[in-house]
Short mmCIF file of C-alpha atoms in Angstrom, two decimals:
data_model
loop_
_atom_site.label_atom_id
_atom_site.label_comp_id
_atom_site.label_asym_id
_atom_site.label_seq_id
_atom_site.Cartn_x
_atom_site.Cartn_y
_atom_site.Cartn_z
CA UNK A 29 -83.81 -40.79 -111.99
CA UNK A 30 -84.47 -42.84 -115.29
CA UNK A 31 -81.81 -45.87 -115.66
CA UNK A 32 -78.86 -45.08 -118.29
CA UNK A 33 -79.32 -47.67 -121.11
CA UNK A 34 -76.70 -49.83 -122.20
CA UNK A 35 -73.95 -48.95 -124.41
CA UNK A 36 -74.49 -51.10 -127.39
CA UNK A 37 -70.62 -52.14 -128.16
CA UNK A 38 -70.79 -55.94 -128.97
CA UNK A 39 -73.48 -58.63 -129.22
CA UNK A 40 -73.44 -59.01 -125.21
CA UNK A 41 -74.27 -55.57 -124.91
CA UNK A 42 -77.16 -55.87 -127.35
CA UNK A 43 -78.87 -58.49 -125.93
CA UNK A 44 -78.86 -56.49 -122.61
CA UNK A 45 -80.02 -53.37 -124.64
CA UNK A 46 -82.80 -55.50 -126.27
CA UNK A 47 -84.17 -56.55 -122.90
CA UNK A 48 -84.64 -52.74 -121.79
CA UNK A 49 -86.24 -51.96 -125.24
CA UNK A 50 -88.48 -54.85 -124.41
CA UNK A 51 -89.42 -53.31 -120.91
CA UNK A 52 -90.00 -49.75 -122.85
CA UNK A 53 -92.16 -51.26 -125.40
CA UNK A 54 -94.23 -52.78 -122.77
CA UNK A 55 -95.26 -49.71 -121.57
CA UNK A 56 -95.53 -47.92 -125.14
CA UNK A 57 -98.26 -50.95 -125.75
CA UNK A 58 -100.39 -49.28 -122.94
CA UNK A 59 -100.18 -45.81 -124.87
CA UNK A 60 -103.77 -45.03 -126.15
CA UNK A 61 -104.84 -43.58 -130.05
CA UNK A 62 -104.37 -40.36 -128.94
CA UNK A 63 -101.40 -40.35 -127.02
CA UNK A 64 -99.42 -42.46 -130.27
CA UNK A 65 -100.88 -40.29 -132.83
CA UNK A 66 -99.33 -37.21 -131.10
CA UNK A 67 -95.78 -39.14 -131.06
CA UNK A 68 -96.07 -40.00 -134.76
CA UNK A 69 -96.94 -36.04 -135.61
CA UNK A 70 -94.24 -34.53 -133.66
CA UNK A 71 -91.44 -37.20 -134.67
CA UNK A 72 -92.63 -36.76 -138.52
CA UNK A 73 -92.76 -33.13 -138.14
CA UNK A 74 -89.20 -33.01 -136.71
CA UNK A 75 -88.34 -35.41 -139.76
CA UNK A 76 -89.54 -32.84 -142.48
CA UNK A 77 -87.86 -29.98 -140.73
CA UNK A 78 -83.90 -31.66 -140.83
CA UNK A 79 -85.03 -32.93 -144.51
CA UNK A 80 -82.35 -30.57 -145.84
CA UNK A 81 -78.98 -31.29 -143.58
CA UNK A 82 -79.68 -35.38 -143.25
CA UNK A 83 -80.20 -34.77 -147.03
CA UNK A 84 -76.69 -33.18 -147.44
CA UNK A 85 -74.94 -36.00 -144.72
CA UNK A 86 -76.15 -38.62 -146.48
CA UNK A 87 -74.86 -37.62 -150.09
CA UNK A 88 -71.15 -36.06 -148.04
CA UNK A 89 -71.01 -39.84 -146.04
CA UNK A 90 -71.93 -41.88 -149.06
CA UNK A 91 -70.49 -40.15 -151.87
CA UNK A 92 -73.43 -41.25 -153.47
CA UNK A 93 -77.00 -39.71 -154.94
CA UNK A 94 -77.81 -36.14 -155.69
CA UNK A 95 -78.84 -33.79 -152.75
CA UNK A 96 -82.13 -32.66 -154.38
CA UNK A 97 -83.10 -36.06 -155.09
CA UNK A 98 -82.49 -36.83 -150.85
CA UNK A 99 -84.18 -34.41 -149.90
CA UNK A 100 -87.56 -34.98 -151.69
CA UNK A 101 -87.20 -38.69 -150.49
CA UNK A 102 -87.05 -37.89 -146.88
CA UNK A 103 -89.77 -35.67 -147.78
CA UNK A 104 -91.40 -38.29 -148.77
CA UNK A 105 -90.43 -40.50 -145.81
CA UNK A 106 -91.47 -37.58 -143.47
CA UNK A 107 -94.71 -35.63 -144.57
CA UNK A 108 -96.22 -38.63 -147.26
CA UNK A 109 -95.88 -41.25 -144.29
CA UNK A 110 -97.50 -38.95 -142.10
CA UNK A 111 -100.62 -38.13 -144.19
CA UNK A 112 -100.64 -41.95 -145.25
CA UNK A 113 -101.47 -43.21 -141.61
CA UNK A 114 -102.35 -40.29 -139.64
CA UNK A 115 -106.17 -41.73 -139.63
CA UNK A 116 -105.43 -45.07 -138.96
CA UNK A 117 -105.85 -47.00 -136.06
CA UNK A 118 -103.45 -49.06 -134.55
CA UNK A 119 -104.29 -49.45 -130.77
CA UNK A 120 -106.96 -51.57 -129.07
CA UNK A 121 -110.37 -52.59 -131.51
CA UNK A 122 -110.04 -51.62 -134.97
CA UNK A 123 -112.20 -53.44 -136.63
CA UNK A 124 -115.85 -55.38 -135.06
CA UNK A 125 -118.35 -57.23 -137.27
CA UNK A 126 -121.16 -58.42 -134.44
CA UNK A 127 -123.15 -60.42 -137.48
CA UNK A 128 -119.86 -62.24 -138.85
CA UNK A 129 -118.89 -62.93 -135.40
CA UNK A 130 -115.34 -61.35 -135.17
CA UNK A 131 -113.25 -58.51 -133.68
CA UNK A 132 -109.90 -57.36 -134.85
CA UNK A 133 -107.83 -55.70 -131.82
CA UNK A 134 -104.55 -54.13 -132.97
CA UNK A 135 -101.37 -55.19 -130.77
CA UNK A 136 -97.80 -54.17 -131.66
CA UNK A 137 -95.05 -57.07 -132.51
CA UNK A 138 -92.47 -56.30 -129.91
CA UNK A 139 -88.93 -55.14 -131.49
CA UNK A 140 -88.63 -54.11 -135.28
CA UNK A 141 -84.89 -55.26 -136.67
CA UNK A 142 -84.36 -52.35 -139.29
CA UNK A 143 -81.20 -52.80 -141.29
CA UNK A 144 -80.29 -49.72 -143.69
CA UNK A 145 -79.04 -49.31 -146.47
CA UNK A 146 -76.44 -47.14 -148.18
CA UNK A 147 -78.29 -45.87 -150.89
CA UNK A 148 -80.79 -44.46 -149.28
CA UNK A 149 -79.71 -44.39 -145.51
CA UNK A 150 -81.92 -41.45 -144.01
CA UNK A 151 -84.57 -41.96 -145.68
CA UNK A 152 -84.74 -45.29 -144.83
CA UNK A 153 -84.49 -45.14 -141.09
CA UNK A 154 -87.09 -41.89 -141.37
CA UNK A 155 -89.49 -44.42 -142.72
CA UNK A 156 -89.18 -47.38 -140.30
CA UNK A 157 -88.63 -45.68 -137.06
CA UNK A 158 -92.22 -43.23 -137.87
CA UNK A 159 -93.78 -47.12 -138.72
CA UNK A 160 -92.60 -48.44 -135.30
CA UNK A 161 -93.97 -45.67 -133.43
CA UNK A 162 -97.82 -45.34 -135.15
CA UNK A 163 -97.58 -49.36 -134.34
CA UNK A 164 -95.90 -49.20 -130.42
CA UNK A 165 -92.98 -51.52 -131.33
CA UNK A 166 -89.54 -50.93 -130.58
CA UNK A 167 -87.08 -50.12 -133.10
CA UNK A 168 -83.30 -51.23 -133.24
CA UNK A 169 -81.56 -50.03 -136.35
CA UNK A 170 -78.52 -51.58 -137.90
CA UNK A 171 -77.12 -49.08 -140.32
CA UNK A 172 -74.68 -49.49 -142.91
CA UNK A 173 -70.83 -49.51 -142.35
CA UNK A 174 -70.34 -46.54 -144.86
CA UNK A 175 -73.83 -44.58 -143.83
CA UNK A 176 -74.01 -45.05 -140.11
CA UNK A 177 -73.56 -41.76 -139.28
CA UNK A 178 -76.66 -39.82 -141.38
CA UNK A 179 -78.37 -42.70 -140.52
CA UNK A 180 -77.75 -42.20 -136.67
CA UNK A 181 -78.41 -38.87 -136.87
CA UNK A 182 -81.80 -39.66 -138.75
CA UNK A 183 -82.79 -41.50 -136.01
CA UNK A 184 -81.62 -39.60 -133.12
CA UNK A 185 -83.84 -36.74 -134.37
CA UNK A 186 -87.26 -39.22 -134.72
CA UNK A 187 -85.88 -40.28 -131.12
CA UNK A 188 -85.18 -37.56 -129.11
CA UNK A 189 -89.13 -35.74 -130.92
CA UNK A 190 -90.47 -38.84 -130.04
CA UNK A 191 -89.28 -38.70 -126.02
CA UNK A 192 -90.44 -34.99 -125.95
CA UNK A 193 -93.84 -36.10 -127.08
CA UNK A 194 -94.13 -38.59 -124.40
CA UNK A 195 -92.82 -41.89 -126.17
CA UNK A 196 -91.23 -44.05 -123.24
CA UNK A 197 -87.26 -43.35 -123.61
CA UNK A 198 -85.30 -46.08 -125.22
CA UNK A 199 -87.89 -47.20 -127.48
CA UNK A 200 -85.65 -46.47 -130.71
CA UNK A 201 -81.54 -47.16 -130.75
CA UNK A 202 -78.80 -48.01 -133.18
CA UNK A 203 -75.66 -50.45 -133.37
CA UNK A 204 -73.02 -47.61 -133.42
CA UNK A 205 -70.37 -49.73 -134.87
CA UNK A 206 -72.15 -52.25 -137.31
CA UNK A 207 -70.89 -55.75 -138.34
CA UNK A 208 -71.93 -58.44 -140.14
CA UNK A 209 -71.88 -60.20 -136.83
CA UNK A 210 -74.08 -57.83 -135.10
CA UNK A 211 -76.66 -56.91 -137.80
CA UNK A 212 -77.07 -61.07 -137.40
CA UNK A 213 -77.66 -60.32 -133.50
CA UNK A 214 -80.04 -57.82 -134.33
CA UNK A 215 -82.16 -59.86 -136.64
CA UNK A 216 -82.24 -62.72 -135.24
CA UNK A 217 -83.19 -61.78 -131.71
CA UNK A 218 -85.87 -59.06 -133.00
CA UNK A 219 -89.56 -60.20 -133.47
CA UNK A 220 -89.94 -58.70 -137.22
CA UNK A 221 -86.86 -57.31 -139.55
CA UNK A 222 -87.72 -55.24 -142.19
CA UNK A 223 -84.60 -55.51 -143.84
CA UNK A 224 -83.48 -53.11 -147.21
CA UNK A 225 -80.26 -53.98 -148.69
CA UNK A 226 -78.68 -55.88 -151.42
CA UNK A 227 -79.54 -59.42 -152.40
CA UNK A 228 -77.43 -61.44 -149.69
CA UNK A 229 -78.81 -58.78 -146.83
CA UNK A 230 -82.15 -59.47 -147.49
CA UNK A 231 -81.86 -63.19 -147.62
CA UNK A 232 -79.97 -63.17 -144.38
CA UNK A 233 -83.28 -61.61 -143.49
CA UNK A 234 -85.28 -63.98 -144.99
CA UNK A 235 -83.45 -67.01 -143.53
CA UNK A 236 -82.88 -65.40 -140.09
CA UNK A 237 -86.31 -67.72 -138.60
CA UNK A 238 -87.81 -64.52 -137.54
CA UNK A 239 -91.03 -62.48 -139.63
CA UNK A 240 -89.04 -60.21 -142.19
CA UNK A 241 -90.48 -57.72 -144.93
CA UNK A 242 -86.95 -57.51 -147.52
CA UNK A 243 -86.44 -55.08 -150.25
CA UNK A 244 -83.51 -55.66 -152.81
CA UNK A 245 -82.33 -53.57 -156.04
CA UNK A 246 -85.23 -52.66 -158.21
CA UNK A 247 -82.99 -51.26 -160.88
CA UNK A 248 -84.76 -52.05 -164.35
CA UNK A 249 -83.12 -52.32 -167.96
CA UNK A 250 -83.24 -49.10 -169.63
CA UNK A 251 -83.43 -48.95 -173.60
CA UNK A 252 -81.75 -45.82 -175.25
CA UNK A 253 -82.17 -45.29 -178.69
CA UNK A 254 -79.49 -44.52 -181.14
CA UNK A 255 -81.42 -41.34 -182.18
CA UNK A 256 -81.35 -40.44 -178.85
CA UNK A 257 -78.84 -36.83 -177.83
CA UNK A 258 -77.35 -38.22 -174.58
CA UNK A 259 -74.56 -35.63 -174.82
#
């Protein structure tokens, strides 16, 4: 019988979750091209298909953002992340130059920090966990207070596809109740954060003295003419 993880309920509890993630990832780094390329189809596939109702959670959680607009990102997320690495190769040798003199052997990072954000939640944790699994790392996800539930349930579905194609279990989980406090647990005792948030989140990322890929606002001025009919 497979061990129960740990309840993740305060940083204590993390830690001890983080170690088990670290024993699961260990054994995803032993999965072969084959084997990681069928757990990035099915959990992508399973993605597209809930497009719709993680879609409608997000805007009915948030309050914010159109439906139609979710939907074609986690589209996006799903099927355009899918087709954009499906080919690639991200286990063992991928790249050998015998006349240069080098080899370049792909090996995963350990534990990916992935703080959400509100404004995009499901999306967001769509993109990063599918990322995690074509690269073998471990995924802990640190949603936003007022989004943590699509976002859960984003990641439960990439999870639970992922397990039923073969992905050790554990290799993706979620703070259930985030804090500041514990979002600084999770980055700072991750190997890599890719962290999407506002300006302070992502230079808590930035200063957390791990690896961390941040993406702020990238709201641009907009110039509307007086001839413009806005009514």
């Amino acid at each position: 019988m497979a061990k129960k993880a740990t309840q993740i309920e305060d940083v204590d509890t993390l830690l001890k979750r983080l170690e088990e993630m670290r024993e699961a990832q260990a054994e995803f780094a032993t999965f072969t091209q084959e084997q990681v390329d069928k757990i990035f189809y099915e959990a992508a596939l399973a993605a597209e298909k809930n497009r719709i109702p993680l879609a409608r959670m997000a805007v009915e959680e948030t309050g914010m953002g159109v439906m139609e607009d979710k939907v074609i990102k986690n589209h996006y997320a799903a099927e355009y992340i899918y087709n954009k690495y499906k080919d690639m190769k991200t286990c063992g040798v991928v790249e050998d130059d015998p006349a240069a003199g080098y080899r370049v052997v792909a090996e995963p990072m350990g534990i990916v920090a992935a703080v959400i954000p509100t404004t995009n939640p499901t999306s967001t944790a769509i993109f990063k966990t599918l990322l995690a699994l074509k690269t073998r790392n471990a995924i802990i996800i640190s949603p936003h207070p007022r989004a943590k539930e699509c976002t859960i349930a984003a990641a439960r579905i990439v999870r639970d596809a992922a397990e039923k194609a073969g992905c050790p279990k554990g290799i993706i989980d979620w703070v259930p109740a985030p804090t500041i406090d514990m979002t600084a647990a999770v980055m700072s005792n991750a190997d890599i954060i890719l962290a999407t948030g506002g300006p302070g989140m992502v230079n808590a990322a930035y200063s957390s003295g791990k690896p961390a890929l941040g993406v702020g606002p990238g709201n641009t001025p907009a110039i509307i003419d007086d001839t413009a009919d806005i009514k």
